[in-house]
Tab-separated table of C-alpha atoms and ligand atoms in Angstrom:
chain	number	residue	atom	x	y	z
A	1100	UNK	CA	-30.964	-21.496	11.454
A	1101	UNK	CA	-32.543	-24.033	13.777
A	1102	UNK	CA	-35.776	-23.082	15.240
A	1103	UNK	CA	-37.591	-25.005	17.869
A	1104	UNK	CA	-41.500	-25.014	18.755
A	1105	UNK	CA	-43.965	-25.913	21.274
A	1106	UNK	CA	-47.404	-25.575	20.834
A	1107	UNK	CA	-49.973	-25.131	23.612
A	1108	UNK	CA	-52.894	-23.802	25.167
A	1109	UNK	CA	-49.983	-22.243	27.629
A	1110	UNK	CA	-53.428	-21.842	29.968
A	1111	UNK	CA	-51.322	-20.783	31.877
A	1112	UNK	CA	-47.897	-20.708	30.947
A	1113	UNK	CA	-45.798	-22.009	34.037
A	1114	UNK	CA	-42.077	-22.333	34.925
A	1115	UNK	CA	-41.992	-26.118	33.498
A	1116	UNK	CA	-42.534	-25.075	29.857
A	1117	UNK	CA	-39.730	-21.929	30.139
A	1118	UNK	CA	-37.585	-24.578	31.403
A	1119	UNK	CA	-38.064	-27.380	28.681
A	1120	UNK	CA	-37.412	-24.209	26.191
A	1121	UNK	CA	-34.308	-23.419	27.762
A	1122	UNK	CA	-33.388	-26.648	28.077
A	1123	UNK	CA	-34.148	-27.046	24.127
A	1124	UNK	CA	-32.126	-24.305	23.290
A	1125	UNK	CA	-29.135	-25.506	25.013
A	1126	UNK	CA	-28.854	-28.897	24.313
A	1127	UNK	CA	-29.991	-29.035	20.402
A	1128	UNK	CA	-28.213	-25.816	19.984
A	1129	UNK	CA	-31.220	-23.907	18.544
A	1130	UNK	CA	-31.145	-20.270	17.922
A	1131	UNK	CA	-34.096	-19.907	19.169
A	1132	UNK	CA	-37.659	-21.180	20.193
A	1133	UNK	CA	-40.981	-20.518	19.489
A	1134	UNK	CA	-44.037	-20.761	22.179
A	1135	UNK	CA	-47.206	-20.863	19.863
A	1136	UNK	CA	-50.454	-20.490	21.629
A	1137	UNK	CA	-53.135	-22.932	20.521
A	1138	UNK	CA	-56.315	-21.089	19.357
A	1139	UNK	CA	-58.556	-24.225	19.529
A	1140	UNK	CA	-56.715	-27.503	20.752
A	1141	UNK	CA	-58.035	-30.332	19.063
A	1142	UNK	CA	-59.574	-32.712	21.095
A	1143	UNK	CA	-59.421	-30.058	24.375
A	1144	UNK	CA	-62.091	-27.403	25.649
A	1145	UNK	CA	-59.936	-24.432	26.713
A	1146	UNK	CA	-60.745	-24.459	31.135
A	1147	UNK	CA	-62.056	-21.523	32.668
A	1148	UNK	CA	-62.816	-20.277	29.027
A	1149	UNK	CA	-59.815	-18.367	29.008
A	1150	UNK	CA	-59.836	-16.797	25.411
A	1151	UNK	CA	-56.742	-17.293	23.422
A	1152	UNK	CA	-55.705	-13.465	23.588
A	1153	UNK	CA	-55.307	-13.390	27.480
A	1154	UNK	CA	-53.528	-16.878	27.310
A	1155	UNK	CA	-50.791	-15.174	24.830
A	1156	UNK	CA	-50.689	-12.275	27.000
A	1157	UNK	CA	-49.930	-14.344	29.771
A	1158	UNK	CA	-47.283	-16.026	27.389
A	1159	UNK	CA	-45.780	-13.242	26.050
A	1160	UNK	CA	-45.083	-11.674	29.677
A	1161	UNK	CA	-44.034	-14.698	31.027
A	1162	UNK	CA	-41.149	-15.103	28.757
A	1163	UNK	CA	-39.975	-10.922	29.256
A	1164	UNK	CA	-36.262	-11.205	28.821
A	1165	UNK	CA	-36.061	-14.706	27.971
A	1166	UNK	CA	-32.528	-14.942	25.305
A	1167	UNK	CA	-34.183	-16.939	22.708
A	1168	UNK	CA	-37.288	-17.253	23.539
A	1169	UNK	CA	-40.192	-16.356	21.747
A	1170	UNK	CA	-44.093	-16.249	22.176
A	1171	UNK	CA	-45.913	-16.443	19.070
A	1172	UNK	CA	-49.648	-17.002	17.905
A	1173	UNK	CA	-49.317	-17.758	14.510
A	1174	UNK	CA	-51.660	-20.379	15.311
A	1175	UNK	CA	-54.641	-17.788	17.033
A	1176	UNK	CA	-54.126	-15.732	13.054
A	1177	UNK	CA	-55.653	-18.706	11.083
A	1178	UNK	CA	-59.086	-19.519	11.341
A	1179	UNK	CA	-60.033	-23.167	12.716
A	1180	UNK	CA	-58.150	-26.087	14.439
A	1181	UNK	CA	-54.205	-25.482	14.363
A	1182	UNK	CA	-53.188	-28.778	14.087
A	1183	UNK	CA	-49.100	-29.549	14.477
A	1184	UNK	CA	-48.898	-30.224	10.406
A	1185	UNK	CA	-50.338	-26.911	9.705
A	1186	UNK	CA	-48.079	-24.497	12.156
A	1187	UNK	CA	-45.287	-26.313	10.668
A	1188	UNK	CA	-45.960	-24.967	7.297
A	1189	UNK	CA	-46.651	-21.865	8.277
A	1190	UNK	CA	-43.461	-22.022	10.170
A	1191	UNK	CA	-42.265	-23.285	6.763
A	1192	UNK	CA	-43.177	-20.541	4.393
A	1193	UNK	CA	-41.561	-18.147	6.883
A	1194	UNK	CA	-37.953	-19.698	7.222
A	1195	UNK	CA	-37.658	-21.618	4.363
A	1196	UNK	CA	-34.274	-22.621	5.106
A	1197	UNK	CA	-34.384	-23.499	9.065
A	1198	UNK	CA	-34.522	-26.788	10.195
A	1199	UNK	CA	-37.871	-27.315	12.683
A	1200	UNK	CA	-37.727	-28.927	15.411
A	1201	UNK	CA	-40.905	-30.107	17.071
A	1202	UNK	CA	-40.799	-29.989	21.182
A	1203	UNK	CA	-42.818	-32.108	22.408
A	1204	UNK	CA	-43.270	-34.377	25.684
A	1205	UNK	CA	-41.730	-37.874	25.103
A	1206	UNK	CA	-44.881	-39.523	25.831
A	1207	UNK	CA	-46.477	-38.266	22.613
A	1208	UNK	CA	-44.509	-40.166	20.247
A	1209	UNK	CA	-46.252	-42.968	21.321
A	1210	UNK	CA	-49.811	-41.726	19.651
A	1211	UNK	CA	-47.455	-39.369	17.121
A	1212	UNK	CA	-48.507	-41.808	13.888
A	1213	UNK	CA	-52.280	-41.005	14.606
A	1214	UNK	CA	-51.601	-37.154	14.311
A	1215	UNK	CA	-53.401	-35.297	11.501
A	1216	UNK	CA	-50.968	-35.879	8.206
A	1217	UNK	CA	-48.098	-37.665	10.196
A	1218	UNK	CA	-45.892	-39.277	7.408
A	1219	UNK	CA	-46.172	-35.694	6.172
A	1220	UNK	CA	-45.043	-33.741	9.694
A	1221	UNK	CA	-41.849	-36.764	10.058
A	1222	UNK	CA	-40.751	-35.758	7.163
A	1223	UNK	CA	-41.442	-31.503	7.803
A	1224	UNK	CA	-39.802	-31.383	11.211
A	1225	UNK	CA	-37.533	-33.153	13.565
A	1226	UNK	CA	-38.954	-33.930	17.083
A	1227	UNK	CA	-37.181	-33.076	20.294
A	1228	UNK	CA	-38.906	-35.368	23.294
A	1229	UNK	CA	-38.417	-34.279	26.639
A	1230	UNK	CA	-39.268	-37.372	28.943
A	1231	UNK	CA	-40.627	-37.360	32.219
A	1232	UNK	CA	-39.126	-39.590	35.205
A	1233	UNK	CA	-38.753	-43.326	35.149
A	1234	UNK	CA	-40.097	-44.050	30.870
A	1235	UNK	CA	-37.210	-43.358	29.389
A	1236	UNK	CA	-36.411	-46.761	27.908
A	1237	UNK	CA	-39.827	-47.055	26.426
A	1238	UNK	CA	-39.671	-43.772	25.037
A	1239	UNK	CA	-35.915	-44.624	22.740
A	1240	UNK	CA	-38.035	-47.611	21.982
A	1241	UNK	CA	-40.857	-45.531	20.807
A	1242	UNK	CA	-38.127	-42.899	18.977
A	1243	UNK	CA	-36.538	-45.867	17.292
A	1244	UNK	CA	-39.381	-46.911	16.029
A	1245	UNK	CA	-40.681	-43.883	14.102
A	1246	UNK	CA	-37.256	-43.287	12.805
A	1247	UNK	CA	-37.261	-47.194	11.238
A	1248	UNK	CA	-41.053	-46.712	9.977
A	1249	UNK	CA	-40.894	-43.039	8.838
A	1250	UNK	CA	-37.328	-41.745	8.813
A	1251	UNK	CA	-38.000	-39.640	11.342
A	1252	UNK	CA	-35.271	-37.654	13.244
A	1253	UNK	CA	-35.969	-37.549	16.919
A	1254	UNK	CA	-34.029	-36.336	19.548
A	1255	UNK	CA	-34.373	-37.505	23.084
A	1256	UNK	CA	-33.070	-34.927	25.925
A	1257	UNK	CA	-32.115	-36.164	29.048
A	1258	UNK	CA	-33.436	-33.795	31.452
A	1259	UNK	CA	-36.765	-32.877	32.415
A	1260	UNK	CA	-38.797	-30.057	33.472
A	1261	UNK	CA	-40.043	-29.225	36.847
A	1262	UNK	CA	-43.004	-31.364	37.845
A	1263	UNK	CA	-45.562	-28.508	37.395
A	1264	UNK	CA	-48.612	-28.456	35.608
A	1265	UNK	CA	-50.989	-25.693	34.525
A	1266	UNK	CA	-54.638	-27.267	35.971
A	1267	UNK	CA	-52.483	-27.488	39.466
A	1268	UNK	CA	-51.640	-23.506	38.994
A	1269	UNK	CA	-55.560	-22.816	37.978
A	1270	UNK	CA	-56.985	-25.306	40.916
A	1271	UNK	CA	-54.811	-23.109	43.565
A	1272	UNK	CA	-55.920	-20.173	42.192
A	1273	UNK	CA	-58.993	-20.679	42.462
A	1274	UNK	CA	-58.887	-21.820	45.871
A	1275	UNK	CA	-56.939	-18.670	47.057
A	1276	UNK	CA	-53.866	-20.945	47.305
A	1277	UNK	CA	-50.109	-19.007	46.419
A	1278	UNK	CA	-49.103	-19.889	42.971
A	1279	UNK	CA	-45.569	-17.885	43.415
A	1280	UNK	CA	-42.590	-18.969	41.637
A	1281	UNK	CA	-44.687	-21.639	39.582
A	1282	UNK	CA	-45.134	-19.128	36.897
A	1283	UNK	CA	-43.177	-16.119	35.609
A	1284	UNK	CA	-44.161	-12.854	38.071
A	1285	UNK	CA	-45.269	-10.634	35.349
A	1286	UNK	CA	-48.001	-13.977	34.334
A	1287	UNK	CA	-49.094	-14.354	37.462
A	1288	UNK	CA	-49.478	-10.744	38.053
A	1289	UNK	CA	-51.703	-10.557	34.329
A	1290	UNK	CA	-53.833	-13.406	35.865
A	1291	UNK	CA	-54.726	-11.985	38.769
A	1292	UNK	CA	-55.269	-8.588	37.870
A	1293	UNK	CA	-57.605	-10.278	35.117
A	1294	UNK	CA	-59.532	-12.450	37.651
A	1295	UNK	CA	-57.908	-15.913	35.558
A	1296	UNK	CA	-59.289	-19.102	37.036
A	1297	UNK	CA	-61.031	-16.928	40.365
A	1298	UNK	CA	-64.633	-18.077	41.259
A	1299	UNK	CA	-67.331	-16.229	39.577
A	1300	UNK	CA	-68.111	-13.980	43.435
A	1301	UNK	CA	-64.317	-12.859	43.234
A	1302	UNK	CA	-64.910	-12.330	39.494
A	1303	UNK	CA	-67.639	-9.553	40.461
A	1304	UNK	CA	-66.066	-8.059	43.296
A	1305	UNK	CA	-62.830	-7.560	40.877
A	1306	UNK	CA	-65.008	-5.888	38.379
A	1307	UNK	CA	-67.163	-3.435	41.070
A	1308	UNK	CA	-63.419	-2.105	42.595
A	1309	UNK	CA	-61.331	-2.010	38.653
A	1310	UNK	CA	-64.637	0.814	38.653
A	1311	UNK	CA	-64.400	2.648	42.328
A	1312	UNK	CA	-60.712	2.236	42.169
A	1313	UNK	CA	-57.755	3.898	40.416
A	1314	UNK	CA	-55.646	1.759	37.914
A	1315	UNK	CA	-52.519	2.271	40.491
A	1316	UNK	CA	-54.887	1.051	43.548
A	1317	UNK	CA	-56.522	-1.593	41.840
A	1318	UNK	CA	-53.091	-2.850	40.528
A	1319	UNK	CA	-51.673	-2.922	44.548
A	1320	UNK	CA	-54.832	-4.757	45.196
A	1321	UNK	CA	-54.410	-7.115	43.667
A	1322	UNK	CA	-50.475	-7.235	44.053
A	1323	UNK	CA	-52.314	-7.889	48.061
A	1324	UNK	CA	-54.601	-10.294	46.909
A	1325	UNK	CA	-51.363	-12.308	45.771
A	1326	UNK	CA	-49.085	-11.573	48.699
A	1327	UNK	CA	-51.942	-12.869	51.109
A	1328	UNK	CA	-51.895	-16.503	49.629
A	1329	UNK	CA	-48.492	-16.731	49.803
A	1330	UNK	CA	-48.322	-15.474	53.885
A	1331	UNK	CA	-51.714	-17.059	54.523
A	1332	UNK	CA	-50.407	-20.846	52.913
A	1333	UNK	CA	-46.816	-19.667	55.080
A	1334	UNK	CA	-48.452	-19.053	57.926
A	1335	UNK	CA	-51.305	-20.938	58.265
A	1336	UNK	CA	-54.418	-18.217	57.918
A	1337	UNK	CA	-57.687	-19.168	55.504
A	1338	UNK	CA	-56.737	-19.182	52.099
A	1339	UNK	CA	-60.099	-17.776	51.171
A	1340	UNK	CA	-60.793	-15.325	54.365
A	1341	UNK	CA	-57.030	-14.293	53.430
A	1342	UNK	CA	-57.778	-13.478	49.775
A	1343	UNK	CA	-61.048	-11.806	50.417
A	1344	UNK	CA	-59.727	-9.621	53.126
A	1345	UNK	CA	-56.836	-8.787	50.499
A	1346	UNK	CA	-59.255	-8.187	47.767
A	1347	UNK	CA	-61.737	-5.424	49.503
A	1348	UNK	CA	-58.721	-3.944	52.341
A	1349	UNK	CA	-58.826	-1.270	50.178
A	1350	UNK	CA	-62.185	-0.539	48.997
A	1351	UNK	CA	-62.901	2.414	50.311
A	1352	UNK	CA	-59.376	4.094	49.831
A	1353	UNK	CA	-61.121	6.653	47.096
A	1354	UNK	CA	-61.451	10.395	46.800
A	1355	UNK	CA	-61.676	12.310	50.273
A	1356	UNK	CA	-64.880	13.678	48.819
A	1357	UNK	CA	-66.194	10.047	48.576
A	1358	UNK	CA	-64.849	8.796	51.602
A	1359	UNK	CA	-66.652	11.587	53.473
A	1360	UNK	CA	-70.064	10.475	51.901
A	1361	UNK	CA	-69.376	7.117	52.921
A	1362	UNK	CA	-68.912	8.781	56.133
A	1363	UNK	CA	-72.487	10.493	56.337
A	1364	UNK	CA	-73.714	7.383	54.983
A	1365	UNK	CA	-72.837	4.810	57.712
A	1366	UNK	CA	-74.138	7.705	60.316
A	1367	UNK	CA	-72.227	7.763	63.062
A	1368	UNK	CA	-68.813	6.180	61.926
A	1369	UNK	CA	-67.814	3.134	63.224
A	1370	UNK	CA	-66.364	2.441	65.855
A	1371	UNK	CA	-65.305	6.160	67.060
A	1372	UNK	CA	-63.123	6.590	64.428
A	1373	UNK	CA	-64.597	9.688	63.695
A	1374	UNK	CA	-61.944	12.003	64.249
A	1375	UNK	CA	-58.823	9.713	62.516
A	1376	UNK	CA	-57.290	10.957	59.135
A	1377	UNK	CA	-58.591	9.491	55.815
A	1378	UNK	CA	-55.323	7.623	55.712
A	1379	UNK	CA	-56.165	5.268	58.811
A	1380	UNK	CA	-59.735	5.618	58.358
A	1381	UNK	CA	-59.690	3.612	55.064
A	1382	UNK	CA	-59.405	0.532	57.184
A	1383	UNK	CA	-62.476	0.740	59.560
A	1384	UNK	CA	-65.312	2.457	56.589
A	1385	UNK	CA	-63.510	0.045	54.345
A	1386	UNK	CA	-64.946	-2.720	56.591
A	1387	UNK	CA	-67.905	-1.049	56.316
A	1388	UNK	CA	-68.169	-1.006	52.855
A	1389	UNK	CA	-67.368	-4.583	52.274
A	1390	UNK	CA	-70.456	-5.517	54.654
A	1391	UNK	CA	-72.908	-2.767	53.153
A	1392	UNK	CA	-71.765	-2.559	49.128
A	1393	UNK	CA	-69.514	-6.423	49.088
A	1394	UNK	CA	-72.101	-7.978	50.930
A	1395	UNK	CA	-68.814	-9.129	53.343
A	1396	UNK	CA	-70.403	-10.944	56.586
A	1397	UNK	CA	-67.840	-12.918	58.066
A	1398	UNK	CA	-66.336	-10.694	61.294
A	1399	UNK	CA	-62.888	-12.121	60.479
A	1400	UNK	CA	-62.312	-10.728	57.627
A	1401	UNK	CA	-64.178	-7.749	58.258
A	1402	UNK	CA	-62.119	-7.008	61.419
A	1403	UNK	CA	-58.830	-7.716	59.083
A	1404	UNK	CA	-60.228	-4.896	56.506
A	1405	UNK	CA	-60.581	-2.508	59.128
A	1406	UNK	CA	-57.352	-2.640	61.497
A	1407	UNK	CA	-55.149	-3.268	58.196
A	1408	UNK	CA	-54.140	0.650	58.768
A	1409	UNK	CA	-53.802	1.224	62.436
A	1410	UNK	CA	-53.429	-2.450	63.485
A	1411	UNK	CA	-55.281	-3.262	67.356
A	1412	UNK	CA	-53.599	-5.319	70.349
A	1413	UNK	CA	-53.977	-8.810	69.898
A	1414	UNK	CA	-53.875	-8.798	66.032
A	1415	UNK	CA	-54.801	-12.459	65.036
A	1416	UNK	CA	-53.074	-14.564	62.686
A	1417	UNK	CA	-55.561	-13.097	59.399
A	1418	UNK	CA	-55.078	-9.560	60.625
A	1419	UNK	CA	-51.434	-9.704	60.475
A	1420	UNK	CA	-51.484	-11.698	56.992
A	1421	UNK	CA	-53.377	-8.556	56.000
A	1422	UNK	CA	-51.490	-5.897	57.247
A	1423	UNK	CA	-47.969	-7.265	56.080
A	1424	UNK	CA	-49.327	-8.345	52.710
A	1425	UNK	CA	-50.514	-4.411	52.267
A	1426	UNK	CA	-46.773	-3.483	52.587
A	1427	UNK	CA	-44.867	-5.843	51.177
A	1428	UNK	CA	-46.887	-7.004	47.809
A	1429	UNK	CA	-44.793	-6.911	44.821
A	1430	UNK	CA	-45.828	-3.675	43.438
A	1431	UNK	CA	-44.344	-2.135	45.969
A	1432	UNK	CA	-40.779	-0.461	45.526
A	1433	UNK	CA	-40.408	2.174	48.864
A	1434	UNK	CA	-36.906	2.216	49.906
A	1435	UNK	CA	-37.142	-0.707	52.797
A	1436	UNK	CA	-38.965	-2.876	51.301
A	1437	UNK	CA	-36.951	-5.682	50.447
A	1438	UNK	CA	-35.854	-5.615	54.582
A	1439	UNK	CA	-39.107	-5.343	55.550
A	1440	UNK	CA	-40.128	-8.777	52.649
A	1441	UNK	CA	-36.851	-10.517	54.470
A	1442	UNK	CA	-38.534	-10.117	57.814
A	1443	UNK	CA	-41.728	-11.631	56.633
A	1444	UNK	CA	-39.563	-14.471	55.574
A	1445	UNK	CA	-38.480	-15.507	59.052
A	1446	UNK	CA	-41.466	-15.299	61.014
A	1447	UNK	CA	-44.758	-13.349	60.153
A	1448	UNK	CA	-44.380	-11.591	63.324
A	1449	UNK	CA	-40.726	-10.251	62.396
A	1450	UNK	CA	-42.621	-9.191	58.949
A	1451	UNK	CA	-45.423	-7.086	60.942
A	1452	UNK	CA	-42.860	-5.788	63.283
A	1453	UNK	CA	-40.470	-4.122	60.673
A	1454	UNK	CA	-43.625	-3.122	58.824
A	1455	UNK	CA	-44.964	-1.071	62.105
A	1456	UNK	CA	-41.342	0.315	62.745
A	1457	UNK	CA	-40.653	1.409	59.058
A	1458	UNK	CA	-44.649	2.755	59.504
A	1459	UNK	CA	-43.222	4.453	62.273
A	1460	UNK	CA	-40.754	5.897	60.944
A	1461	UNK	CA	-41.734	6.976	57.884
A	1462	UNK	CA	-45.214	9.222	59.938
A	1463	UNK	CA	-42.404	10.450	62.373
A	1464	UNK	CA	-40.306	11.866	59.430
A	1465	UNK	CA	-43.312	13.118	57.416
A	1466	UNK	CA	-44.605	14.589	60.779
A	1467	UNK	CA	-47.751	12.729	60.326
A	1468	UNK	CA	-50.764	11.890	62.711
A	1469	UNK	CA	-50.089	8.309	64.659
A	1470	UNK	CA	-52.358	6.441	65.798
A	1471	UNK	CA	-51.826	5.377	69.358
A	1472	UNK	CA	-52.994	1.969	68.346
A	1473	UNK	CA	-49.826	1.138	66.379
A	1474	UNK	CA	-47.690	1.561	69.630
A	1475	UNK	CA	-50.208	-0.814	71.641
A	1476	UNK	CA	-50.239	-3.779	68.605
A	1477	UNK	CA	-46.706	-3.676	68.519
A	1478	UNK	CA	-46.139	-3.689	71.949
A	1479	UNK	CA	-48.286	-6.667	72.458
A	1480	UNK	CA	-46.508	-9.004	69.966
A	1481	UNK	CA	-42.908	-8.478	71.316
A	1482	UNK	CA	-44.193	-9.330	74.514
A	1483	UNK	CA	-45.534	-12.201	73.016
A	1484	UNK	CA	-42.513	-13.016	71.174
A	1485	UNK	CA	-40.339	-12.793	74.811
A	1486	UNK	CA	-42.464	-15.497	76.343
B	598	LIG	FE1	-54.871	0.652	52.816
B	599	LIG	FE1	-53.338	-1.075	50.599
């Protein structure tokens, strides 16, 4: 049996380390590989004080259906600092008879002879060093060495992962920036339906709608909130405005009861909406709520809460960003929507367009109430789109 590991804080895990695994597995013939999420890293405060549990979680979804591939936290079990020496016997006592096979990035055999018990690890594991472009000579040098001083076995690959790095993934996040296809879906959806790496205002907002919401709504929220970075960096709309917009389009999508209380409460509703069913209505008190219970104040976003349902004539770029991110976000599975996600792809006006005709359709079916509005909006951009 010949098991590889990497260690790391996996904070979070991205599409570089599941392809440096892969890679392991292919080209040293392992049987498998291990992921171990670092409790405590020595030498390293954990950013964003993401505890060790969520990091795994991240880790262990991320690597769904992976042949091979394994997330482990042997290392978060022990108490303490998990140094390299001491997951490899643990990894030890387990398979007594597998050879081990440290991954690591080539640049760390430089400092490898300082690690805790060194001369002890050599001898424990073989080392697997994945370099990155342009050091490779200096890293055989570096391999050569620690096989003359220690009798090390260390294996040099020649490929390496995709230039992507964790604190790039958290910095975007936290901007509002689209981190899709740097990480695993199923991660990236755990990260933002935790709040991972969001400032401390989207934090709280998160919290106040996991409460007013239903798991299912709060889930397609935030499915919204992820679908509107990736439009608004596509198409050029405010990351932020874009992701707060996202975040509260739903807020006031609750109980008919509840929405009718919000009703009393703003007086006389909004707009004249008065006499439009709770399904379009959602949009317009929603913007309502944001201002009043969010504490929402900028119009943009507040006028891309409110016409996410019925859309308006002259949509701007946030609005539509808003409105197609509803529909298309990847929790969403209605028959049509991977024609309606190709659409986005060409232009986001193809996107809203097959979003209002599938809306369209679908009332017109259902013999539902439609809102004249939808017929004006869409009118308006394929003029637009003739000139
Ligand atoms: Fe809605
Ligand atoms: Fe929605």
């Amino acid at each position: 049996m010949r098991i590889g590991f990497l260690g790391g804080s996996f904070n979070p895990i991205h599409c570089g380390h599941i392809a440096i695994a892969r890679q392991a597995l292919q080209e040293f013939s392992l049987d498998k590989a291990l992921l171990i999420v670092a409790a405590e890293p020595p030498h390293k405060e954990i950013a964003f004080h993401v505890k060790s549990e969520e990091r795994f979680q991240m880790l262990e979804r991320g690597l769904e259906g992976e042949q091979g591939l394994e997330a482990s936290d042997i290392e978060l079990k022990r108490a303490g600092k998990s140094y390299t020496y001491d997951t490899a016997r643990l990894l030890r006592e387990r398979c007594t008879n597998a050879e081990l096979f440290c991954i690591v990035g080539a640049d760390m055999l430089f400092d490898l002879p300082t690690w805790y018990r060194a001369e002890e690890l050599l001898r424990e594991v073989s080392f697997i060093g994945f370099a990155r472009g342009g050091e490779a000579r200096d890293v055989r040098e570096a391999a050569d060495a620690l096989t003359r001083r220690y009798g090390a076995r260390v294996f040099l690959s020649q490929t390496s992962g995709p230039e992507l790095s964790s604190t790039e993934i958290r910095k975007r996040v936290y901007m509002g920036k689209s981190v899709c296809g740097m990480l695993p879906g199923a991660a990236e959806r755990y990260l933002y339906e935790k709040g991972l790496y969001m400032p401390a205002e989207i934090r709280g907002m998160q919290e106040k709608l996991r409460r007013a919401l239903n798991e299912e709504r709060y889930a397609h929220t935030m499915g919204t909130v992820r679908a509107a970075a990736y439009l608004a960096e596509r198409y050029g709309a405010d990351p932020e405005k874009a992701r707060l917009a996202a975040l509260l389009h739903d807020c006031a999508k609750v109980k008919k009861e509840e929405m009718l209380a919000y009703l009393e409460y703003f007086g006389a509703c909004p707009y004249g909406y008065a006499k439009r069913s709770p399904s379009i209505l959602h949009g317009p008190i929603g913007a309502e709520v944001a201002r009043a219970d969010y504490g929402v104040t900028d119009p943009e976003v507040l006028l891309a809460i409110a016409n996410h349902t019925a859309c308006s004539e002259g949509m701007g770029v946030l609005e539509k960003v808003v409105y197609l991110a509803d529909k298309i976000e990847p929790t969403r599975d209605y028959a049509g929507v991977e024609e309606t996600r190709a659409a986005a792809e060409q232009s986001l006006d193809d996107g809203v367009l097959a979003c209002m005709d599938y809306v369209l359709k679908f009332l017109t079916e259902n013999k539902r109430e439609i809102d004249p509005c939808i017929y004006c909006a869409r009118e308006y951009i394929r003029k637009q789109n003739k000139r």
